[in-house]
CSV table of C-alpha atoms in Angstrom, one decimal:
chain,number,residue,atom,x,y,z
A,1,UNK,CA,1.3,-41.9,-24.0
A,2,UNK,CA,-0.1,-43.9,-20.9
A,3,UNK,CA,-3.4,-41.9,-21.2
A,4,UNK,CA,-4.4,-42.8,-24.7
A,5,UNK,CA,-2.8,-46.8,-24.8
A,6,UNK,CA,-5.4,-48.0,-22.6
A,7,UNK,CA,-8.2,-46.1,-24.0
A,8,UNK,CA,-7.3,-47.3,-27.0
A,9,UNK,CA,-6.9,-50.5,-26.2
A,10,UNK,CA,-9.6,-50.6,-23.9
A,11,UNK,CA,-12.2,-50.1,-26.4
A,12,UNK,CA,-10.4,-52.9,-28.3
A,13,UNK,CA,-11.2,-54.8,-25.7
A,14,UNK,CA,-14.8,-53.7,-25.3
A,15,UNK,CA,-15.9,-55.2,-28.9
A,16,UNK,CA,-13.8,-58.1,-28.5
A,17,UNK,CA,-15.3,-58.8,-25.1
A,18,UNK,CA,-18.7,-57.9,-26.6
A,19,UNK,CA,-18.1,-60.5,-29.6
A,20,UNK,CA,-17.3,-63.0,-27.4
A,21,UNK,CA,-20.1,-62.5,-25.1
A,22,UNK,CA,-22.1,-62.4,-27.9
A,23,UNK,CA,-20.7,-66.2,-28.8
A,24,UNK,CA,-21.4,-67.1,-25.3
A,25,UNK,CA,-25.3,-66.4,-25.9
A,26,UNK,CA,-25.5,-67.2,-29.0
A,27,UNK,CA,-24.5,-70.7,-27.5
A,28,UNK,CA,-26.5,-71.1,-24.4
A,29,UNK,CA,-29.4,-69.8,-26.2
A,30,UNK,CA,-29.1,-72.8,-28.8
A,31,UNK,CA,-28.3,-75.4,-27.2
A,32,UNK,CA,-28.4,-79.0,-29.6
A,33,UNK,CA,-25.3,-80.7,-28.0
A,34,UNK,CA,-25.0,-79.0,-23.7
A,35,UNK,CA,-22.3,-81.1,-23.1
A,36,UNK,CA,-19.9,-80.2,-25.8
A,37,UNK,CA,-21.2,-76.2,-26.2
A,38,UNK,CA,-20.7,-75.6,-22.5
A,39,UNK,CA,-17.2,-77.0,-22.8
A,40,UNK,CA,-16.8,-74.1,-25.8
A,41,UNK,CA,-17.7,-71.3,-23.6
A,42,UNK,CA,-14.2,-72.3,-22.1
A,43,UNK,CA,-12.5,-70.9,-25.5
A,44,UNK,CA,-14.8,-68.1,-25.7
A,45,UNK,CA,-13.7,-66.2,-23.1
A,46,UNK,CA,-10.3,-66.4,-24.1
A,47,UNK,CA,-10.2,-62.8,-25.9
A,48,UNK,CA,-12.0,-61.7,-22.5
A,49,UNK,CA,-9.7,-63.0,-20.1
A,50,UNK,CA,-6.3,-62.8,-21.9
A,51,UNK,CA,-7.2,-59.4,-23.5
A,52,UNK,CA,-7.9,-57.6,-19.5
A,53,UNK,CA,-5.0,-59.3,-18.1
A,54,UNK,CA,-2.2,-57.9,-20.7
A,55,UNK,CA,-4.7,-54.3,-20.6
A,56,UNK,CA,-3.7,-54.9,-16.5
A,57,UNK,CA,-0.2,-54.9,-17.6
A,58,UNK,CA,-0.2,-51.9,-19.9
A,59,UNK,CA,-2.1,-49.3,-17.3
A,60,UNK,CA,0.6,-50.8,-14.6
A,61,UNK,CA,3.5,-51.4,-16.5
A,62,UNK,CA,4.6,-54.1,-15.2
A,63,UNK,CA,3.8,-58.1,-14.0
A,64,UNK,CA,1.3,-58.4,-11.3
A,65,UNK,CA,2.0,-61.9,-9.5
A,66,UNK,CA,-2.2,-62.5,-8.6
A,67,UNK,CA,-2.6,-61.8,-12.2
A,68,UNK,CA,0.1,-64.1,-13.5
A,69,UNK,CA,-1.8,-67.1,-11.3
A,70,UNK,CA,-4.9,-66.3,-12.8
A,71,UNK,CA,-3.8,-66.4,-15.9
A,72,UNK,CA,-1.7,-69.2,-15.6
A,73,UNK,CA,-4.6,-71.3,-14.0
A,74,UNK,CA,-6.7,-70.3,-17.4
A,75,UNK,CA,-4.2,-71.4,-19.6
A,76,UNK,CA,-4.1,-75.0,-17.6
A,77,UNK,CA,-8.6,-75.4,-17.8
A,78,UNK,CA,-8.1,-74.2,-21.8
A,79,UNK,CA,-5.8,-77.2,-22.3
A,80,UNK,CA,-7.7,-79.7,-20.1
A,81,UNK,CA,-11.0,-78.0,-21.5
A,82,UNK,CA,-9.6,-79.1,-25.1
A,83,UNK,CA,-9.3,-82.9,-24.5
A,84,UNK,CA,-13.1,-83.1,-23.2
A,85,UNK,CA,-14.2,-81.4,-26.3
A,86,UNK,CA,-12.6,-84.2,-27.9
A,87,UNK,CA,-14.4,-86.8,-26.2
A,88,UNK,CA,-17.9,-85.2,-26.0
A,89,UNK,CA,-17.5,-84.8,-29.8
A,90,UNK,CA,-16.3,-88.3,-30.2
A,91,UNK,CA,-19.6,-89.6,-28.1
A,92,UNK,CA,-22.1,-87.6,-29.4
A,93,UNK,CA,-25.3,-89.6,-31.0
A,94,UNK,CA,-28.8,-88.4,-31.7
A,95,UNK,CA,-31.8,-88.3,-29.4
A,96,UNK,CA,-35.1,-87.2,-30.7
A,97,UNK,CA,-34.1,-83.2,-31.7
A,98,UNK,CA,-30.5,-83.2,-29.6
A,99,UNK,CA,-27.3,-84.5,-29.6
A,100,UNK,CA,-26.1,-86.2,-26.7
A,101,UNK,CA,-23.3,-88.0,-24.8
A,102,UNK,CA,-22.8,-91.5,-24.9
A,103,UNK,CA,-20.0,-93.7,-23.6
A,104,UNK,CA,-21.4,-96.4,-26.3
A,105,UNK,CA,-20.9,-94.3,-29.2
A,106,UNK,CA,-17.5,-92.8,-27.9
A,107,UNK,CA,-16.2,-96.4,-28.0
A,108,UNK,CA,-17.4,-96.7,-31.5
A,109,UNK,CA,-15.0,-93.8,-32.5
A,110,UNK,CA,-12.5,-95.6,-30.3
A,111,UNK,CA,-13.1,-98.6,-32.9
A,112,UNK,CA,-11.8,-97.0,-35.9
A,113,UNK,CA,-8.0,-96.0,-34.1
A,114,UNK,CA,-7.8,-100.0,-34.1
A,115,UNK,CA,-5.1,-100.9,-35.8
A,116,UNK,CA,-3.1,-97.6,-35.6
A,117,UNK,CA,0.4,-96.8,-34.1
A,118,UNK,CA,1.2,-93.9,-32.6
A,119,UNK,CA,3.5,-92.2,-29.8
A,120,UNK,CA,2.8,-91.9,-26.2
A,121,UNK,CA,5.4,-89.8,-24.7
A,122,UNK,CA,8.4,-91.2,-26.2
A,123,UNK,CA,7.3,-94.2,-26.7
A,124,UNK,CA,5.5,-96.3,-29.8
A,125,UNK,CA,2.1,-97.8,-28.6
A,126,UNK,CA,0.3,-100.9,-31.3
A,127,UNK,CA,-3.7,-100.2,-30.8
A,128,UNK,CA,-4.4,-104.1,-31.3
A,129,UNK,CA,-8.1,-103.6,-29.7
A,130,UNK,CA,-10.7,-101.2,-28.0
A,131,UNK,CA,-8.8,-102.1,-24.6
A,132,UNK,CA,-5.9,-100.8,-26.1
A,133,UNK,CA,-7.7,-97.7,-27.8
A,134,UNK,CA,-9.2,-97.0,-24.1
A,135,UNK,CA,-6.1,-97.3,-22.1
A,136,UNK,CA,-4.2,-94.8,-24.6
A,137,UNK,CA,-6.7,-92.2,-23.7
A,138,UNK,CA,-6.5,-92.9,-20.4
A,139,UNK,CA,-2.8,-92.2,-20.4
A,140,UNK,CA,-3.5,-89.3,-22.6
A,141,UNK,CA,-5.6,-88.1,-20.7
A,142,UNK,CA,-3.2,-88.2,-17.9
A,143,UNK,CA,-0.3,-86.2,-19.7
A,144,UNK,CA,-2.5,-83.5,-20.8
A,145,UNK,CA,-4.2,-82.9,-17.2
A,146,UNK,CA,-0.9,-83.4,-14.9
A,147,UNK,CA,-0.2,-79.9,-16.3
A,148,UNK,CA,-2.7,-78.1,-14.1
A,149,UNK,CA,-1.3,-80.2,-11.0
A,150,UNK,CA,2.2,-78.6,-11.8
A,151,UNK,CA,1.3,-75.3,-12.4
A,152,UNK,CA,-0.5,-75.1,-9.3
A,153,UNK,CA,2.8,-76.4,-7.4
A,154,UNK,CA,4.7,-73.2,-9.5
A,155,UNK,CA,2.4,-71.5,-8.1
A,156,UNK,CA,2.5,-72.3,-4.4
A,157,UNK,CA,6.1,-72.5,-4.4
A,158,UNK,CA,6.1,-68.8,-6.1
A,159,UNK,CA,3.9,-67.4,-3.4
A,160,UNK,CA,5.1,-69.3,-0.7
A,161,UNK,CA,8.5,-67.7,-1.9
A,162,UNK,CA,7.3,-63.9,-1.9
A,163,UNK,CA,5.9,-64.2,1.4
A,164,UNK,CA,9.4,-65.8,3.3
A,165,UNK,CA,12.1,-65.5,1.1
A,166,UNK,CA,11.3,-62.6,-2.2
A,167,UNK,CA,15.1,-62.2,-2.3
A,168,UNK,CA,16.0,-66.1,-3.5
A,169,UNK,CA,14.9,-66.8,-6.8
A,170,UNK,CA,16.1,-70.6,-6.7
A,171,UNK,CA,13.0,-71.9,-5.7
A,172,UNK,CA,10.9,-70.3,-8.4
A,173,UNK,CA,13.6,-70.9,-11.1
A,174,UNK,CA,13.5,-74.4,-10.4
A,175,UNK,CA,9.4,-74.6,-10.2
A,176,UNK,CA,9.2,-72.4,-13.2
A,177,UNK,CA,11.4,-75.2,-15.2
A,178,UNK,CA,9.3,-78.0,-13.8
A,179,UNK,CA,6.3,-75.9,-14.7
A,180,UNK,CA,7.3,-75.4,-18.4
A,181,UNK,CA,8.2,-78.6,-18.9
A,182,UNK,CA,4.7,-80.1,-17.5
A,183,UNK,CA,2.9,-77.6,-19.8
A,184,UNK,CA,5.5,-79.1,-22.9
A,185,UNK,CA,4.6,-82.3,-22.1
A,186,UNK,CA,0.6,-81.4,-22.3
A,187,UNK,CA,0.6,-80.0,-25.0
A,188,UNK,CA,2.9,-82.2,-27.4
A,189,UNK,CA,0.4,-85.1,-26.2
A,190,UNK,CA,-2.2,-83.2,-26.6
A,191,UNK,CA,-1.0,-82.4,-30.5
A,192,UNK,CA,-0.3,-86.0,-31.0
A,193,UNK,CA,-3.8,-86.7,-29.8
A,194,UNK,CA,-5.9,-84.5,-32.0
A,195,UNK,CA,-3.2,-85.8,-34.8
A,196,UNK,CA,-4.3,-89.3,-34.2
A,197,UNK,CA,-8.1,-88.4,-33.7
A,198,UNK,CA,-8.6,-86.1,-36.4
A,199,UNK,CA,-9.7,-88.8,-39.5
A,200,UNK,CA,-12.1,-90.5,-37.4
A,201,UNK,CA,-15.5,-90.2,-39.0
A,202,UNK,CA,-17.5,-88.7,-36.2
A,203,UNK,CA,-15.1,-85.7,-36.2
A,204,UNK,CA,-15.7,-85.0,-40.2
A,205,UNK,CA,-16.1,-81.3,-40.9
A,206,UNK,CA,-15.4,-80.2,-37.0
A,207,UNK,CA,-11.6,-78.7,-38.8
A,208,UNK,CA,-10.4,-80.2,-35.4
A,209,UNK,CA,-7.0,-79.2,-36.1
A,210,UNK,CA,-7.9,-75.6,-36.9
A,211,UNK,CA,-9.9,-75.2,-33.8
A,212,UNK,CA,-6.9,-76.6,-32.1
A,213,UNK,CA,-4.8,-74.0,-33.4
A,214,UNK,CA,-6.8,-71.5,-32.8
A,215,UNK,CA,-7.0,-71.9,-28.6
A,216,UNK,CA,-3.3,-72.6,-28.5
A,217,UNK,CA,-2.1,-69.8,-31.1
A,218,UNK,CA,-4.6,-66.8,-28.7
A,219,UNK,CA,-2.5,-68.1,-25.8
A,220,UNK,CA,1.2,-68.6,-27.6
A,221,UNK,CA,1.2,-65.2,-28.3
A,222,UNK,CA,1.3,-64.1,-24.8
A,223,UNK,CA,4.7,-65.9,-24.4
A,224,UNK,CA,6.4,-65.7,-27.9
A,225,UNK,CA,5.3,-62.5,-28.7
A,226,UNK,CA,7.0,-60.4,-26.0
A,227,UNK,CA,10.3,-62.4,-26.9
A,228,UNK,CA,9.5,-61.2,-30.5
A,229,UNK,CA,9.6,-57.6,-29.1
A,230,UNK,CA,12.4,-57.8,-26.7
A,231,UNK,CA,14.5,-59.1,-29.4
A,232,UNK,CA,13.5,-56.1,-32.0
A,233,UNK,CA,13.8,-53.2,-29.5
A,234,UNK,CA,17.3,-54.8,-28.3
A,235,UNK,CA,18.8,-54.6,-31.6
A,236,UNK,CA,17.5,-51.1,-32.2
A,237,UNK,CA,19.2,-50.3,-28.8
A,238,UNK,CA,15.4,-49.3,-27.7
A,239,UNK,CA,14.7,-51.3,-25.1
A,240,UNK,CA,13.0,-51.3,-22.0
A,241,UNK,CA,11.0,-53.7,-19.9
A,242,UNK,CA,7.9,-51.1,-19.8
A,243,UNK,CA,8.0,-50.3,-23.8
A,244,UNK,CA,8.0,-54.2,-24.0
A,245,UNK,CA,4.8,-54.5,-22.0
A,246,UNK,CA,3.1,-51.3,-23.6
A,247,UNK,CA,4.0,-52.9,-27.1
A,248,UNK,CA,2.8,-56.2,-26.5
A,249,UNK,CA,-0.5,-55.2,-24.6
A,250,UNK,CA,-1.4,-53.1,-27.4
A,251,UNK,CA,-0.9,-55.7,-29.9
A,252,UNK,CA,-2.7,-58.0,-28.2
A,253,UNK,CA,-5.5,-56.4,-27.3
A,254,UNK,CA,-6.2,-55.5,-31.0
A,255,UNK,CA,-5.2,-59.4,-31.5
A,256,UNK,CA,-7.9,-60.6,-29.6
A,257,UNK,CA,-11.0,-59.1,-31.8
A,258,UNK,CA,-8.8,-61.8,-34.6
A,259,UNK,CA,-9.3,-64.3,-32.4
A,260,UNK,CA,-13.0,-63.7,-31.2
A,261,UNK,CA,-13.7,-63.5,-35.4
A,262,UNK,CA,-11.2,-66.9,-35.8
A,263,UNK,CA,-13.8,-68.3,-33.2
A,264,UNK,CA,-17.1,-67.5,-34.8
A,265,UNK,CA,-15.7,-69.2,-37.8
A,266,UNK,CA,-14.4,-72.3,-36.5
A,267,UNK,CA,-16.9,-73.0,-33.9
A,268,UNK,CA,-20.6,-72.7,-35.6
A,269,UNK,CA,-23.7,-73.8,-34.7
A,270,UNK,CA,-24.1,-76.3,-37.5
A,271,UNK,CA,-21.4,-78.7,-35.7
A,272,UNK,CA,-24.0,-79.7,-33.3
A,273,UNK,CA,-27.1,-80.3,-35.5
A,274,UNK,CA,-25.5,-82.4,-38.0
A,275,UNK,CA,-26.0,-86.2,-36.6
A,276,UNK,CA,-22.5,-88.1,-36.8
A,277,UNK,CA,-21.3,-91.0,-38.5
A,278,UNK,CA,-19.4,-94.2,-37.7
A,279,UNK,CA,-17.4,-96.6,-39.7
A,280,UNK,CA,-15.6,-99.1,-37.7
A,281,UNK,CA,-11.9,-99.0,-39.1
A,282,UNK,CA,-12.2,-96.6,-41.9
A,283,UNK,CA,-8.8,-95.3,-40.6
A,284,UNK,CA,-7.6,-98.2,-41.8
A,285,UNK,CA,-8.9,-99.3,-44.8
């Protein structure tokens, strides 16, 4: 049964890697907007790089710590990665046969969220003006990327914890809570910014939303999906902590040609040939 799981899912892996290298070219070869398509070749290697770690974990078994930090540190650059699409997309304008980034254009996007309410944190922020459009980003900005500052503290602490002390657990139980609740906090703000952004007019037909989903669902079923399992074998009085790895991996690896296909879809060429448009306020009426 160990023999045939990883070939199996090995050569799931192979096409999905292949269809997401092939994304990757596809990409770099074509390139009418660099600053927004390199930031996409951050997704695209999400099958890859999630796909080999849980194959790691179905030849072994079991969780290996330098692949949990790699991992981990992925996760953190796909969700910072995310918020920089955003923008880029936001400040594209045409120049001669190319799209590129301008901080002009981004603040006429900024323009139309004038006017708005919406939630920082916990708390309601009035847009009354472009200053205030600008410093809600900023603060945005600064919830969604704290996340890889914490993670990296889990991850120090967790090492640093192996290496002096593997018997007590404290340490890592209390940097693993901080960690999750960093990574909570990035990602509802991050929700509540593509919620907020999604209308504006330069971002018309990008299915913002959808590509949203589809980075954070290829990662959420790393975490969800083993609990999924766990909870399934337990009531059938089957489990074990290696059936719940080999289950998962194979899922997943399978899983992540879905995702490499969900990608092709949602993230075409045609976004970046397209010039955008801007109407100040249209948000609002």
């Amino acid at each position: 049964m160990n023999l045939v799981a990883p070939i199996i899912a090995g050569i799931l892996l192979g096409v999905a890697s292949c269809l997401s290298c092939y994304q990757v070219y596809r990409n770099l070869s074509n390139l009418k907007y660099p600053a927004a398509q390199k930031i996409t070749l951050i997704f695209f290697m999400i099958p890859v790089l999630i796909g080999w770690t849980e194959w790691i974990n179905l030849v072994t078994l079991e969780l290996i710590p330098i692949v949990i930090i790699l991992s981990n540190i992925y996760r953190c650059i796909v969700i910072g990665g995310f918020y920089y699409y955003l923008i880029t997309m936001m400040g594209r304008t045409q120049t001669d046969e190319k799209l590129t980034y301008s901080e002009s254009t981004l603040h006429k996007s900024m323009n139309c969220l004038i006017g708005t309410q919406t939630k920082l944190f916990c708390k309601k922020v009035r847009l009354s003006s472009l200053e205030d459009v600008k410093s809600y980003f900023r603060r945005s900005k600064l919830f969604i990327l704290q996340c890889p500052i914490f993670v990296l503290g889990y991850l120090i602490v967790f090492l640093v914890t192996m290496l002096v002390s593997p018997d007590n657990s404290l340490p890592i139980s209390i940097a693993s809570g901080v960690k999750g609740s960093s990574v909570l906090l990035a990602i509802i703000n991050s929700k509540r910014l593509v919620k907020n952004v999604k209308d504006i007019p330069a971002l018309q037909g990008l299915r913002i939303v959808a590509k949203k989903w589809s980075c954070k669902l290829s990662m959420l079923i790393t975490i969800i999906q083993p609990l999924v399992i766990s909870l399934i074998l337990g009531l059938s009085g089957t489990y074990s902590l290696p059936l719940v790895y080999y289950i998962n991996s194979i899922l997943i690896c399978g899983e992540m040609i879905l995702v490499c296909l969900l990608q092709y879809k949602l993230f075409p060429l045609q976004d970046y040939q397209a010039p955008p448009t801007y109407e100040v306020n249209l948000i609002n009426g």
